[in-house]
Every structure is written in structure tokens, then in C-alpha cells.
Coordinates of N, CA and C in Angstrom, one line a residue:
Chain A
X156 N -4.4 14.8 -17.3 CA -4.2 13.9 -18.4 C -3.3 14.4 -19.5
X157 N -3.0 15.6 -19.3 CA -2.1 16.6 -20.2 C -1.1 15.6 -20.9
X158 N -0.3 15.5 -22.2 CA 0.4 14.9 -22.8 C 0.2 13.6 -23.4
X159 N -0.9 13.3 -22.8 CA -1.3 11.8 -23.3 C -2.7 11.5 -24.3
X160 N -3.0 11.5 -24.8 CA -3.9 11.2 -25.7 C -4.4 9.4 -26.1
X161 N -5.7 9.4 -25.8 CA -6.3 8.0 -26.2 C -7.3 8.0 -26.9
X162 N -7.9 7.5 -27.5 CA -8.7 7.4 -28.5 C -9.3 6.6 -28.9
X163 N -10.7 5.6 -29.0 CA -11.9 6.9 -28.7 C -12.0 6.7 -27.2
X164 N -12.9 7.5 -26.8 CA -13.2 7.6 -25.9 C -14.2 6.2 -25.1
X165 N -14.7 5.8 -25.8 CA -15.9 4.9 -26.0 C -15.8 4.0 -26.8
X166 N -15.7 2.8 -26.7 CA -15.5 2.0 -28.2 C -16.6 1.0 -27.7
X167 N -17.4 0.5 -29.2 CA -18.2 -0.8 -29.1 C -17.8 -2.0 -30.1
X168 N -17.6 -2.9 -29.4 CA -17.1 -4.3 -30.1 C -17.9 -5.3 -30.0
X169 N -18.1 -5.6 -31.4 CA -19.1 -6.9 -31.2 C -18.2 -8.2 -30.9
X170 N -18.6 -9.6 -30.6 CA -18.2 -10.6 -30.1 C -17.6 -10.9 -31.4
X171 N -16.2 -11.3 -31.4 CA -15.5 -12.0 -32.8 C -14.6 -11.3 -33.2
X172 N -14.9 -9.4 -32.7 CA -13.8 -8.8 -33.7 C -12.8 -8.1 -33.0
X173 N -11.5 -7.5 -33.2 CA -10.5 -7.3 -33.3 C -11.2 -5.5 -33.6
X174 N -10.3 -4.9 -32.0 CA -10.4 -3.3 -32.0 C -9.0 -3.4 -31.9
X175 N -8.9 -1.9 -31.8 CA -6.8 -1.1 -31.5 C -8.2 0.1 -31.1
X176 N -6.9 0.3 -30.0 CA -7.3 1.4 -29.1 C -5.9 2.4 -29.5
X177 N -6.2 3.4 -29.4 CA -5.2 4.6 -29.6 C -4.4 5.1 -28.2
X178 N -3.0 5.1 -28.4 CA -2.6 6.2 -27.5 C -1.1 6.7 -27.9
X179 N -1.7 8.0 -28.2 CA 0.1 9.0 -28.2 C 0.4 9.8 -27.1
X180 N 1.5 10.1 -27.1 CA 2.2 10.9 -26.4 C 3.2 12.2 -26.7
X181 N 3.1 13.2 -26.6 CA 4.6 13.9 -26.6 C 4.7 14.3 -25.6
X182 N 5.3 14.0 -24.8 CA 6.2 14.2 -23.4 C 7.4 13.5 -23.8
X183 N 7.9 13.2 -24.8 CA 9.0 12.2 -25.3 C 10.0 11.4 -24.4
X184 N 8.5 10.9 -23.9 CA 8.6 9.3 -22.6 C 9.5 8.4 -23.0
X185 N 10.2 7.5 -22.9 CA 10.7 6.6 -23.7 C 9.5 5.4 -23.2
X186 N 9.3 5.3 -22.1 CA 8.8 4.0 -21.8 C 7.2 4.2 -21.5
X187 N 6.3 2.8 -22.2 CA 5.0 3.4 -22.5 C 4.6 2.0 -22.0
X188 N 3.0 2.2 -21.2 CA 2.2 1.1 -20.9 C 1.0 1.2 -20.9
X189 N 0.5 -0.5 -20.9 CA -1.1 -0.6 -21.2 C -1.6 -1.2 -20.0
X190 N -2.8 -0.4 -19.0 CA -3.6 -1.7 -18.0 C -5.1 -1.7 -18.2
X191 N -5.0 -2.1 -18.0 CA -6.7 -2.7 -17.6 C -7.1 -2.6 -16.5
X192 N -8.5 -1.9 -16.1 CA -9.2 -1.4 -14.7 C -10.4 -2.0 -14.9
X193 N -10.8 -3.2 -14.3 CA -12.2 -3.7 -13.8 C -12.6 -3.2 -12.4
X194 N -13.7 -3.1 -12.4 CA -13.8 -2.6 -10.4 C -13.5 -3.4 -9.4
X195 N -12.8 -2.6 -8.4 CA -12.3 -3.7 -7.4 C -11.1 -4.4 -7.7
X196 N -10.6 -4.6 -9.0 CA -9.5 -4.8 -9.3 C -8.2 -4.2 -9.1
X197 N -8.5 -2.5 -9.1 CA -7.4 -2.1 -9.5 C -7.0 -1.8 -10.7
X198 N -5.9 -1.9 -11.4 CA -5.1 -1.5 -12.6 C -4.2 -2.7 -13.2
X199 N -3.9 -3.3 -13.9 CA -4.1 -5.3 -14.0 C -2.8 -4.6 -15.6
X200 N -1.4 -5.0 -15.4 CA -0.6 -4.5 -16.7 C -0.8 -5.2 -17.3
X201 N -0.7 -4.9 -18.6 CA -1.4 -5.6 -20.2 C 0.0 -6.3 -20.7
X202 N 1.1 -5.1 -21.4 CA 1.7 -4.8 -21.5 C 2.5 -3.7 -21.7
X203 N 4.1 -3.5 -21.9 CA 4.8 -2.7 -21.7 C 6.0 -2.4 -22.9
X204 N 6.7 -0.8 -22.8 CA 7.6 -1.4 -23.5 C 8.1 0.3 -23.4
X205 N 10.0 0.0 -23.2 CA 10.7 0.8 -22.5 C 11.3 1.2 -23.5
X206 N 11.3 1.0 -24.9 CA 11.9 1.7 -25.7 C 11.3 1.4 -26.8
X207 N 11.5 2.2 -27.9 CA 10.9 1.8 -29.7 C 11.4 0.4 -29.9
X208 N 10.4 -0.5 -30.7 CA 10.5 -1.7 -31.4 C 10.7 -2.5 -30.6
X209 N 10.5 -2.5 -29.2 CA 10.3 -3.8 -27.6 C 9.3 -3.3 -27.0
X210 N 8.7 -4.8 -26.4 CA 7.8 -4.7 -25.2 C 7.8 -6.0 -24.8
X211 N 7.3 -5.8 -24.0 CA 7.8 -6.9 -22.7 C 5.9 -7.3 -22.3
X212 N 5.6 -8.5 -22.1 CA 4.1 -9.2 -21.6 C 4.0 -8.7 -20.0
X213 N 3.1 -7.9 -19.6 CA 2.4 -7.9 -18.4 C 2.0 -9.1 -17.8
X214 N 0.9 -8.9 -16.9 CA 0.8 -9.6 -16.1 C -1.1 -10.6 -16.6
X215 N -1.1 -10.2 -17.8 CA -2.7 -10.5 -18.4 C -2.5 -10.0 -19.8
X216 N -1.4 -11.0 -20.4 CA -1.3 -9.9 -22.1 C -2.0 -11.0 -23.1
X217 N -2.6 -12.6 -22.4 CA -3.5 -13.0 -23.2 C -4.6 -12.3 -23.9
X218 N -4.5 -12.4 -24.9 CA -6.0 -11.9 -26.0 C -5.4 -10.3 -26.4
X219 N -4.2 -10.1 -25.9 CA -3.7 -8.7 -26.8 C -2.8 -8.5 -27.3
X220 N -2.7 -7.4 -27.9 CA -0.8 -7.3 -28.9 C -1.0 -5.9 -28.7
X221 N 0.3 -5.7 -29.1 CA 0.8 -4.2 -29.1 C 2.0 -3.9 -30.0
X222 N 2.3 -2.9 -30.4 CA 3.5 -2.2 -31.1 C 3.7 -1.4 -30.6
X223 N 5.2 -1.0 -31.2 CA 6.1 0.1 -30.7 C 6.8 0.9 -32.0
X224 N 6.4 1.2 -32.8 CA 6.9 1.7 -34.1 C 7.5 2.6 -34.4
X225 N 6.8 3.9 -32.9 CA 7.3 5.2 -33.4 C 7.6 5.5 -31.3
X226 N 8.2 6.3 -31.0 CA 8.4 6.4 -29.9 C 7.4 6.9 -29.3
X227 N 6.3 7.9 -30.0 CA 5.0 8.7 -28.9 C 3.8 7.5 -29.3
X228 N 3.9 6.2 -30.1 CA 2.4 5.9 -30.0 C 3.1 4.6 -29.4
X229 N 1.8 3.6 -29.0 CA 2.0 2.2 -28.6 C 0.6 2.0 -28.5
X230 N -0.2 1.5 -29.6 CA -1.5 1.0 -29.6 C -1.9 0.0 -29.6
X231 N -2.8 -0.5 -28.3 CA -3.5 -1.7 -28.1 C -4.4 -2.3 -28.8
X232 N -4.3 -3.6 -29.3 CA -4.8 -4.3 -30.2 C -5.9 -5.4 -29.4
X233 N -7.5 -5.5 -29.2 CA -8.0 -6.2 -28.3 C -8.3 -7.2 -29.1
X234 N -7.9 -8.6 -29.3 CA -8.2 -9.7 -30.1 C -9.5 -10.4 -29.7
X235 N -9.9 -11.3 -30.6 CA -11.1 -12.2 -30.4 C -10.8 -13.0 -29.0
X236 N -9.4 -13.4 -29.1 CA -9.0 -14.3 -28.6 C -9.5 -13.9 -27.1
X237 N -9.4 -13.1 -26.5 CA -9.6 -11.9 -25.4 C -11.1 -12.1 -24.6
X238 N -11.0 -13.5 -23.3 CA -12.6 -13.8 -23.1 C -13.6 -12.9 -22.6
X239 N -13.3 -11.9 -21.8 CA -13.9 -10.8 -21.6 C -12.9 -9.5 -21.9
X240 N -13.6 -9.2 -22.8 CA -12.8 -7.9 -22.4 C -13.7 -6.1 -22.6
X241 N -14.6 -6.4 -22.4 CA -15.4 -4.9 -21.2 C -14.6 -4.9 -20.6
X242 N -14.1 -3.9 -20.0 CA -13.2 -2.9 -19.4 C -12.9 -1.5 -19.5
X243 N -11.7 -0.8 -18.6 CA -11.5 0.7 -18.6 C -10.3 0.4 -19.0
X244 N -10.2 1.1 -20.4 CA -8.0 0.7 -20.5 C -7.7 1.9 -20.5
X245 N -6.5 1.9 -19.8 CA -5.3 3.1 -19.6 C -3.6 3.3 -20.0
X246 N -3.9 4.2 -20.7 CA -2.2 3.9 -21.3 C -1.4 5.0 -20.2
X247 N -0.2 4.6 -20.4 CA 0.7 5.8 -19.3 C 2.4 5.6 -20.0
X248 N 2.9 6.5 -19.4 CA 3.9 6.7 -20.0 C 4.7 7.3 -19.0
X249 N 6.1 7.4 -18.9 CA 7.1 7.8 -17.8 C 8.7 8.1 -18.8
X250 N 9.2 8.6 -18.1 CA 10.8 9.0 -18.6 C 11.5 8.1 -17.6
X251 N 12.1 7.0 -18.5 CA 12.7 5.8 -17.5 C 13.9 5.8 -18.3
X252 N 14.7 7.1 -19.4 CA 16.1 6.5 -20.0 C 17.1 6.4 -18.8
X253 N 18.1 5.3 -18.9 CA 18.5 4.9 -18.0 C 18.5 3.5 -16.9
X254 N 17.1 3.6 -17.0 CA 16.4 2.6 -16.1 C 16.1 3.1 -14.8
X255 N 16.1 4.7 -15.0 CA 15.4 5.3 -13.7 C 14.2 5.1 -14.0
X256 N 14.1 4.7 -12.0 CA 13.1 4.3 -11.5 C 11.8 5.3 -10.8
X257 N 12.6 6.3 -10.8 CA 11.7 7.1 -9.7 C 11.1 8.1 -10.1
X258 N 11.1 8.2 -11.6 CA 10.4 9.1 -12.4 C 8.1 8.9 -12.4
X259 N 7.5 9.3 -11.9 CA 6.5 8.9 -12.1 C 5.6 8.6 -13.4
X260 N 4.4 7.5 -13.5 CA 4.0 7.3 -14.7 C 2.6 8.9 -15.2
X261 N 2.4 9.5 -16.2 CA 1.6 9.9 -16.7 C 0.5 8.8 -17.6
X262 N -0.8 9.6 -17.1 CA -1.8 8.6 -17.6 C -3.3 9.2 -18.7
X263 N -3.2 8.8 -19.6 CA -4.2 9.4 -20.4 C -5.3 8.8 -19.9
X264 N -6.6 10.0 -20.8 CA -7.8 9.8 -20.0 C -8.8 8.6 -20.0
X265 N -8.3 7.3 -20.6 CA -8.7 5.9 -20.7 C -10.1 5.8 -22.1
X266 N -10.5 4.4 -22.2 CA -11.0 4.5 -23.2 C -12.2 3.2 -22.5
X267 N -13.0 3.8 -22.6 CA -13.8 2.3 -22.1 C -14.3 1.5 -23.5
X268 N -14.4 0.1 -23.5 CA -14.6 -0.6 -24.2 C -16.0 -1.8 -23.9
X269 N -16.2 -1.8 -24.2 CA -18.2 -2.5 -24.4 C -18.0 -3.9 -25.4
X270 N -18.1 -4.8 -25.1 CA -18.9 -5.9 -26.1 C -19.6 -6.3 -26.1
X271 N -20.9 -6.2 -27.0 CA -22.0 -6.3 -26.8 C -22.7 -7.8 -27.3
Chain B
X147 N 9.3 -10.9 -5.4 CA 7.9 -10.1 -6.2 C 7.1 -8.4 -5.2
X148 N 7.0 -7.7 -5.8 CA 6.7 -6.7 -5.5 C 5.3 -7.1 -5.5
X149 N 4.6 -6.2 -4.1 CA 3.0 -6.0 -3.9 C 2.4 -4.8 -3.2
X150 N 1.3 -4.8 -2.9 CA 1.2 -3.8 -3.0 C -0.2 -3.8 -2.0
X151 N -0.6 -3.5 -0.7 CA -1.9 -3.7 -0.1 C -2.8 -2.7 0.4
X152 N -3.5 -2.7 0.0 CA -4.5 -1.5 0.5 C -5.5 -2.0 1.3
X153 N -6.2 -2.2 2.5 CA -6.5 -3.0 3.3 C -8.1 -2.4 3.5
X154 N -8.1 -1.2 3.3 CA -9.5 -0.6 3.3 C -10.2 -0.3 1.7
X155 N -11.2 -1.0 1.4 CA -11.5 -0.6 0.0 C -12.7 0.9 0.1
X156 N -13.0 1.1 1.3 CA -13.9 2.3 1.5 C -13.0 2.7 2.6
X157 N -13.6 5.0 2.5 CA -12.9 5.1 3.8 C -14.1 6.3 4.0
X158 N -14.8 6.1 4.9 CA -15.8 7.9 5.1 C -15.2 8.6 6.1
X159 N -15.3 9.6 5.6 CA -14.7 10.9 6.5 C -15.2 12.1 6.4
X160 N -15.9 12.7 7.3 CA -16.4 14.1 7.6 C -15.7 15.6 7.2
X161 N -16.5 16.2 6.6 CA -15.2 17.5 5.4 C -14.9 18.1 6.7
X162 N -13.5 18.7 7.0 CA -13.0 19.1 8.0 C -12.0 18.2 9.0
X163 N -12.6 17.0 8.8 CA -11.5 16.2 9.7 C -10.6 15.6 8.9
X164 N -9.4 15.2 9.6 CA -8.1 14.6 9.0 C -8.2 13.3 8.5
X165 N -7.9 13.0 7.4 CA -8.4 11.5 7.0 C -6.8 10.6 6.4
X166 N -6.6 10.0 6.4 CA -5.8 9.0 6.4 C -6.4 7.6 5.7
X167 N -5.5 7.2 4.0 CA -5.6 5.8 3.5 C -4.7 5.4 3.5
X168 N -4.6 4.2 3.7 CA -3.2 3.1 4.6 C -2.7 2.6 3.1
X169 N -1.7 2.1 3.5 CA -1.2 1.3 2.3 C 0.2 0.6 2.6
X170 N 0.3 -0.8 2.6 CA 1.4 -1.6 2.8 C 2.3 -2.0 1.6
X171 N 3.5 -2.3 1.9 CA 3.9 -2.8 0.5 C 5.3 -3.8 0.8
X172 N 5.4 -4.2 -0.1 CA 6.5 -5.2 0.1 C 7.5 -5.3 -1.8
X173 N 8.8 -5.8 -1.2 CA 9.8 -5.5 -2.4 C 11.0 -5.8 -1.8
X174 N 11.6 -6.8 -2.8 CA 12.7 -7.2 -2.5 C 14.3 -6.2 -2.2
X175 N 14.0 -5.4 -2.6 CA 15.0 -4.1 -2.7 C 14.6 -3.0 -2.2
X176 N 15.4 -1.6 -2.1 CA 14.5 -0.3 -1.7 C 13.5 0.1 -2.8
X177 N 12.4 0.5 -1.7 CA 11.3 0.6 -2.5 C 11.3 2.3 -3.3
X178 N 10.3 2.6 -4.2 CA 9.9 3.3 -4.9 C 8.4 3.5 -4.7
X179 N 7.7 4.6 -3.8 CA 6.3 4.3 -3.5 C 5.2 5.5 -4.6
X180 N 4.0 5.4 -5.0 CA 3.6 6.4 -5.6 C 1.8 6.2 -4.7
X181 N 2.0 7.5 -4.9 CA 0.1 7.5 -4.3 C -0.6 8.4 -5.8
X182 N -1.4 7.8 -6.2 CA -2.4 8.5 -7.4 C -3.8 8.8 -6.9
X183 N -4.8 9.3 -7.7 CA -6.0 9.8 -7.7 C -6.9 9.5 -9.1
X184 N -7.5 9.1 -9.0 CA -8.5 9.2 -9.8 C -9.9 9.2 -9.6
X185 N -10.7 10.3 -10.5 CA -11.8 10.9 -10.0 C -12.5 10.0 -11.2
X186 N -14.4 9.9 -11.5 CA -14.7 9.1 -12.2 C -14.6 9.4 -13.8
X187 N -14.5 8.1 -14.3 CA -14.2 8.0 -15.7 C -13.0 9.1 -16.1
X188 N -11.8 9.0 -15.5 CA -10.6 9.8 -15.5 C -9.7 9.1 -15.8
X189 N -8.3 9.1 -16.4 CA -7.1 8.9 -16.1 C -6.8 8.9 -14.4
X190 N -5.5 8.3 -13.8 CA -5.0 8.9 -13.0 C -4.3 9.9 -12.6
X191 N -3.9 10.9 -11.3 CA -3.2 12.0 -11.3 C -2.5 11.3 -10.5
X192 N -1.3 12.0 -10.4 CA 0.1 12.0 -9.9 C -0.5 12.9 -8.6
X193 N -0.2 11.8 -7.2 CA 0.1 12.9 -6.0 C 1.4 13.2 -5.3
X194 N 2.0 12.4 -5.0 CA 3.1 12.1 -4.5 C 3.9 11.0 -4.8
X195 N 5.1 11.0 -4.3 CA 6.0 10.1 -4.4 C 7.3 9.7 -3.6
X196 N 7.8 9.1 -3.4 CA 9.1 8.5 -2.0 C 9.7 7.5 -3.0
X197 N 10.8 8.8 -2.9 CA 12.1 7.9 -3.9 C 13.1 7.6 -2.7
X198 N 13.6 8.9 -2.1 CA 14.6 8.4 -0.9 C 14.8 10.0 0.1
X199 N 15.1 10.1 1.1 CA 15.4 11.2 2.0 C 14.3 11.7 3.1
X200 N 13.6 12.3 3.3 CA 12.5 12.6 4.0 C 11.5 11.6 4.3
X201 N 11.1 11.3 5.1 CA 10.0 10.4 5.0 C 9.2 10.6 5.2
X202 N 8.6 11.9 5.2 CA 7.4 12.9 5.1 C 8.0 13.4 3.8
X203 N 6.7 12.8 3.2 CA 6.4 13.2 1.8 C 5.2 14.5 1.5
X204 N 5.7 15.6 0.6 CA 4.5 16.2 0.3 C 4.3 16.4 -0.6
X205 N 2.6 16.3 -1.1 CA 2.6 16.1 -2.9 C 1.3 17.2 -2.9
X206 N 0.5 16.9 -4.2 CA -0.5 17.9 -4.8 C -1.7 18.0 -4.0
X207 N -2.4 19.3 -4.1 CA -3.7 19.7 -3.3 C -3.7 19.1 -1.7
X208 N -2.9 19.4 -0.9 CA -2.4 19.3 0.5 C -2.5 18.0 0.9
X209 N -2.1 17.0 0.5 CA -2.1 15.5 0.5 C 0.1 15.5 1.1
X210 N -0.1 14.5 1.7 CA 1.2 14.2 2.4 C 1.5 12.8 2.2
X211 N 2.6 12.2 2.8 CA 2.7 10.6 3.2 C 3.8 10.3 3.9
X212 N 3.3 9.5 4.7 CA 4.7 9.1 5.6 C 5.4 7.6 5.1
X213 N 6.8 7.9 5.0 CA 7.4 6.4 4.6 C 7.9 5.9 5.9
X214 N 7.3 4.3 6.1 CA 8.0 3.9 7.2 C 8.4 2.4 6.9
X215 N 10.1 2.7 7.0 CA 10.5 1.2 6.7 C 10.5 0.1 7.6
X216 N 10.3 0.3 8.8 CA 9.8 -0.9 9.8 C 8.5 -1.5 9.7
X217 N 7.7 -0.7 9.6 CA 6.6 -1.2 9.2 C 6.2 -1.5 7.5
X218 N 6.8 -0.9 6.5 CA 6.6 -1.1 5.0 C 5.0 -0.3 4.8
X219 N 5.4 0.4 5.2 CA 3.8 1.3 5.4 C 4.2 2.7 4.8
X220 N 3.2 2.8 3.9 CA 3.1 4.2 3.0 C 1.8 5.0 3.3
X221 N 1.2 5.7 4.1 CA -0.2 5.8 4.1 C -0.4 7.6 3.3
X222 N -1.2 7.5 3.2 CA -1.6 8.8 2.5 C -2.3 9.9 3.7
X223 N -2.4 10.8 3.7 CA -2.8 12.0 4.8 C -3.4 13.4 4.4
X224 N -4.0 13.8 5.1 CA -4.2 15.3 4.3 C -5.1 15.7 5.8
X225 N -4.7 17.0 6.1 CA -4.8 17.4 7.9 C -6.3 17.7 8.1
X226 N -7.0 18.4 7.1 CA -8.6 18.5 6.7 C -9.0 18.1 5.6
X227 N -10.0 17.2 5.5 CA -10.7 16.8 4.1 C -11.7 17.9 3.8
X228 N -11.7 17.5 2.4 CA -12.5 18.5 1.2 C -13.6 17.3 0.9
X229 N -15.0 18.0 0.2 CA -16.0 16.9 -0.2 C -15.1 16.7 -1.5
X230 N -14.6 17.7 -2.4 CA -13.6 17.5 -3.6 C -12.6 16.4 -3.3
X231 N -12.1 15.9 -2.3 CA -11.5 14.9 -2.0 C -11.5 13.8 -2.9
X232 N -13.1 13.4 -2.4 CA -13.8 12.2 -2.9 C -13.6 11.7 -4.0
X233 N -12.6 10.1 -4.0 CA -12.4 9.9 -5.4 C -11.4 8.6 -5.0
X234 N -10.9 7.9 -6.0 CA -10.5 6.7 -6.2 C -9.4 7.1 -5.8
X235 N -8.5 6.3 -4.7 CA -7.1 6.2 -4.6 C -6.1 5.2 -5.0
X236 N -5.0 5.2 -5.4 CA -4.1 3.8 -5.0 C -2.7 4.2 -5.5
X237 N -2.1 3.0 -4.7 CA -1.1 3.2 -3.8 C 0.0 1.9 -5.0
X238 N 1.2 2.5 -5.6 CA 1.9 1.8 -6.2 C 3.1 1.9 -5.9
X239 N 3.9 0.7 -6.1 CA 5.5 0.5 -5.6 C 5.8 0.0 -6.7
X240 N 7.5 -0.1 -7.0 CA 8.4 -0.3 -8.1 C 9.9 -0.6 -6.7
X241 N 10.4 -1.2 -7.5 CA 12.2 -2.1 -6.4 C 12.7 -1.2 -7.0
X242 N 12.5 -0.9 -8.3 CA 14.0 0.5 -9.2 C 15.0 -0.6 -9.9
X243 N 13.9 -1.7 -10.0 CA 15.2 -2.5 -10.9 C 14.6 -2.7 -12.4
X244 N 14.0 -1.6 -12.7 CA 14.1 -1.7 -14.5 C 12.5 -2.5 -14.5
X245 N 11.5 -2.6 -13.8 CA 10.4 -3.3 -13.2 C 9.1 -2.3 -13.2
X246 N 8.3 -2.9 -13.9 CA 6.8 -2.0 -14.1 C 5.9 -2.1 -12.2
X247 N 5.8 -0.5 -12.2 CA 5.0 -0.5 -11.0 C 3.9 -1.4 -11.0
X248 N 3.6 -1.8 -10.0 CA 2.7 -2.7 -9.1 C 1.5 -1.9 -8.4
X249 N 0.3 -1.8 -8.6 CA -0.4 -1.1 -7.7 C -1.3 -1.9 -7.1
X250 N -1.9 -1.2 -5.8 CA -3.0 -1.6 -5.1 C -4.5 -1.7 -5.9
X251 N -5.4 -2.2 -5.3 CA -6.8 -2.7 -5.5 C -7.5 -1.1 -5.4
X252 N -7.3 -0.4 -5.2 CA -7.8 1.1 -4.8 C -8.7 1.2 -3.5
X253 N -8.5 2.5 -3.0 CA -9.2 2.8 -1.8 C -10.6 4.3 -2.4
X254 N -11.5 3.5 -2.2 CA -12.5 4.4 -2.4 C -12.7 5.7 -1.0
X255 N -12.5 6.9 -1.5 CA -12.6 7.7 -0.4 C -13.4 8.9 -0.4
X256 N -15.0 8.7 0.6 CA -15.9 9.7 0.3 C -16.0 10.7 1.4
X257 N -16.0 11.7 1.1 CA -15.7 13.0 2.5 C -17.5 13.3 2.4
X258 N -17.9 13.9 3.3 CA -19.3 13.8 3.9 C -19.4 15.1 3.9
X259 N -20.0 16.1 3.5 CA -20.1 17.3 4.1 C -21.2 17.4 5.4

């Protein structure tokens, strides 16, 4: 999990409200992502974003937002809007300047989230 | 559209013997293949990877992979299992066209001592 940082560890959300989950990096990744791991699912992309001030909608970016403000953070915002969202979230990050491909992703240690 | 199939969601295997998780993929262009690990309530780890050249791949803690473009088959290998083995797998592809990897559903894999 080296270079990646998320934060907290554990979050509890009541029904209604609006969390941001944390994740930095210095590995000075350019390109940074958010998924989501239900069991049996797999890893489900939130969203993405390949450089400072862009990101691009995954494949389930209803009920979330994200920023890109500074190049090592990109923090996930879980809205109300969001019908379930208990889950395992994972941010990662990779050196894609260029639009190399073959660089692999790094992944911080996830944050699980609870709505109670 | 890139995908990604893992066809076994469990695999048991005896510590000592060679164990093998499959993994199919599909992509409109040459592929980009990655095998990870994750142990519980973890991030993923980086094991390997098949960008282009060899198609015997070798990656971290004696884990291998064979790339086969006839069949679009990536499977993951390791010649003796560890009970340390035991842990979440999956198997992700990317085309290399500027495109967020795609991964599999995961392969749960428990070594038996």
C-alpha cells in the first residue's frame, strides 16, 4: 500500500448525509482513481482522472463527485444521492504521462464505509 | 469494449501442489494484462504484468503467467502453493488506448495445509 494514503479507515454515515473520503499520493502519479468493491463484484470504477483539474465518469459515478485540485490528492465525495453506498472504496494511482498504458495501478489501503 | 472473465470464483488447493487461476479476456486492440492480490481488508498488490515479448510472465512471491493470444487466456500459476497464498485474486486488462483497466469479479483462492 506504500505511497498511497486513504483516510479514515472506517467511516460511519448516517442516511441523508454527504462523506469525502481521503486519498493522497506521492509517487507523483499523474493519473488517479476511485472503485468500489462489493463482494462478488469485484472492483466497479467510480471515477477517474489523468491529469490536475479533469476526470472523466466511471462506470457507477451516480451519487458521487470528485476533484482534482492538486496533483497527489483526488477525494471522493459520497452524496445522499448514492442508494446504497456500504462498501469497500479504493483509490489507486499509476504513471500514465503520455498515455502509457503498461505502467501498473498502485492501491491504497481502502476505507470501508457503513450507513447506518 | 474490454472485459475481463474469471470463471472460477473459488479455487482449493493443497500447500505443496501447483495451483493455477484462469482468466479470459477480450479487447479490441493488443491487450495489456495485470494479475493482483488482495489479502483481507487490504488494498491490492501488484503481481505481474504482460505488456508485450515473453509470454511467460514472472512476477512477485513465485507467481508466473502465461499469455496466450489464441486462446485470450491469461491464467495465473505458481509451481507449489503456500497456505500464505490464500487470498483474493483478479485478473485486469486495458487495450493501451488512454482507457481505465477493466477487472475481473475475483478468484477466491484457499491453499489447505
Amino acid at each position: 500500500d506504500g505511497g498511497i494514503t486513504q483516510s479514515p479507515k472506517y467511516l460511519f454515515r448516517k442516511e441523508g448525509q454527504n462523506v469525502t473520503l481521503s486519498c493522497e499520493q506521492n509517487l507523483n502519479h499523474d493519473a488517479m482513481y476511485w472503485y468500489r468493491q462489493d463482494p462478488g463484484q469485484g472492483l466497479r470504477l467510480i471515477y477517474y482522472s489523468q491529469i490536475v483539474n479533469d476526470f472523466q465518469k466511471g462506470d457507477i459515478a451516480e451519487g458521487y463527485s470528485v476533484s482534482r485540485e492538486k496533483k497527489e490528492s483526488f477525494p471522493l465525495t459520497v452524496t445522499s444521492a448514492q442508494k446504497n453506498p456500504t462498501a469497500f472504496y479504493l483509490c489507486a494511482s499509476s504513471n500514465e504521462l503520455g498515455g502509457l498504458a503498461g505502467h501498473e495501478q498502485f492501491f491504497g489501503p481502502g476505507t470501508r464505509l457503513t450507513v447506518l | 469494449a474490454q472485459s475481463v472473465a474469471q470463471p472460477e470464483d473459488q479455487v482449493n488447493v493443497a500447500e505443496g501442489n501447483p495451483l493455477t487461476v484462469k482468466c479470459t479476456y477480450s479487447v479490441s486492440g493488443n491487450p495489456y494484462l495485470f494479475w493482483y492480490v488482495q489479502y483481507p481488508n487490504r488494498g491490492l498488490q501488484f503481481l505481474l504484468k504482460y505488456i508485450t515479448g515473453d509470454n511467460l510472465v514472472k512476477g512477485s512471491y513465485g507467481f508466473e503467467a502465461e499469455f496466450n493470444k489464441s486462446q485470450t487466456s491469461f491464467h495465473l500459476k505458481k509451481p507449489s502453493a503456500l497456505v500464505s497464498d490464500s487470498a483474493l485474486y483478479f485478473c485486469a486488462v486495458r487495450d493501451g488506448r488512454n482507457t481505465p483497466l477493466v477487472f475481473g469479479k475475483g478468484t477466491r483462492l484457499s491453499v489447505i495445509a
